[in-house]
């Protein structure tokens, strides 16, 4: 049990050290937009997509101004949920299935 707590502390430290949360970004906002991610983004419900666009635009604006959000507005490790992951997993599964089918 103690090892799990240590690992969680390291994860939290690394999450905060990465710095994207200080710009109001979530982990899934920072994914490289390859073809799979682009397709997953198309499948996002509109409210999730709009929230992502807002976070990214705000982060770009802050970055250009060399600023970060006030600490109370940082995305917390516990609040960062993988909103894109279910859609991305589905896209990858479909692509692999299609590739396997085309090999036949």
XYZ file of C-alpha atoms in Angstrom:
104
model
C 0.000 0.000 0.000
C 2.886 2.366 0.807
C 4.362 1.879 -2.671
C 1.081 2.936 -4.255
C 1.024 6.150 -2.248
C 4.594 6.924 -3.265
C 3.817 6.265 -6.910
C 0.760 8.533 -6.694
C 2.875 11.317 -5.143
C 5.401 10.968 -7.974
C 2.595 11.111 -10.545
C 1.185 14.271 -8.949
C 4.636 15.860 -8.808
C 5.312 15.035 -12.465
C 1.851 16.288 -13.483
C 2.512 19.650 -11.838
C 6.109 19.797 -13.105
C 4.922 19.374 -16.713
C 3.249 22.770 -16.402
C 0.390 22.421 -18.867
C -2.099 22.496 -15.987
C -0.879 25.981 -15.060
C -2.194 27.127 -18.446
C -5.555 25.477 -17.795
C -4.907 22.490 -20.056
C -5.851 18.895 -19.381
C -3.593 15.976 -20.284
C -5.682 15.001 -23.331
C -5.384 18.576 -24.638
C -1.650 18.004 -25.105
C -1.845 14.877 -27.286
C -0.069 15.059 -30.647
C -2.803 15.310 -33.269
C -2.082 12.327 -35.490
C -4.803 10.810 -37.709
C -6.243 8.746 -34.840
C -6.507 11.748 -32.517
C -8.035 13.887 -35.275
C -10.712 11.256 -35.870
C -11.378 10.932 -32.127
C -11.800 14.715 -31.917
C -14.457 14.563 -34.628
C -16.407 12.131 -32.462
C -16.347 14.249 -29.306
C -19.683 15.653 -28.163
C -19.916 19.339 -28.991
C -19.651 20.550 -25.383
C -16.417 18.586 -24.814
C -14.957 19.793 -28.103
C -15.850 23.417 -27.348
C -14.331 23.174 -23.850
C -11.121 21.780 -25.371
C -10.933 24.584 -27.951
C -11.460 27.179 -25.212
C -8.695 25.687 -23.031
C -6.250 25.545 -25.936
C -6.980 29.126 -27.075
C -6.645 30.408 -23.500
C -3.355 28.515 -23.088
C -1.980 29.968 -26.336
C -2.957 33.460 -25.231
C -1.321 32.978 -21.821
C 1.780 31.531 -23.433
C 2.126 34.495 -25.796
C 1.844 36.838 -22.805
C 4.329 34.726 -20.792
C 1.720 34.299 -18.064
C 0.075 31.467 -16.179
C -3.337 31.238 -14.561
C -3.836 32.101 -10.888
C -3.121 28.980 -8.823
C -6.785 28.480 -7.904
C -7.564 28.043 -11.638
C -4.878 25.423 -12.353
C -6.218 22.033 -13.418
C -5.698 19.702 -10.473
C -4.378 16.175 -10.947
C -7.549 14.736 -9.385
C -9.799 16.768 -11.714
C -8.007 15.888 -14.952
C -9.999 13.106 -16.580
C -9.150 11.463 -19.916
C -12.126 12.845 -21.850
C -10.692 11.885 -25.262
C -9.388 8.434 -24.324
C -12.627 6.432 -24.866
C -13.048 7.902 -28.353
C -9.372 7.409 -29.180
C -9.453 3.766 -28.060
C -12.473 3.191 -30.298
C -10.759 4.827 -33.297
C -7.577 2.774 -32.784
C -9.581 -0.446 -32.399
C -11.482 0.295 -35.623
C -8.274 1.152 -37.501
C -6.570 -2.069 -36.383
C -9.653 -4.061 -37.321
C -9.682 -2.401 -40.759
C -5.942 -3.079 -41.214
C -6.401 -6.730 -40.221
C -9.325 -7.051 -42.629
C -7.307 -5.524 -45.481
C -4.470 -8.017 -44.896
C -6.787 -10.950 -45.689
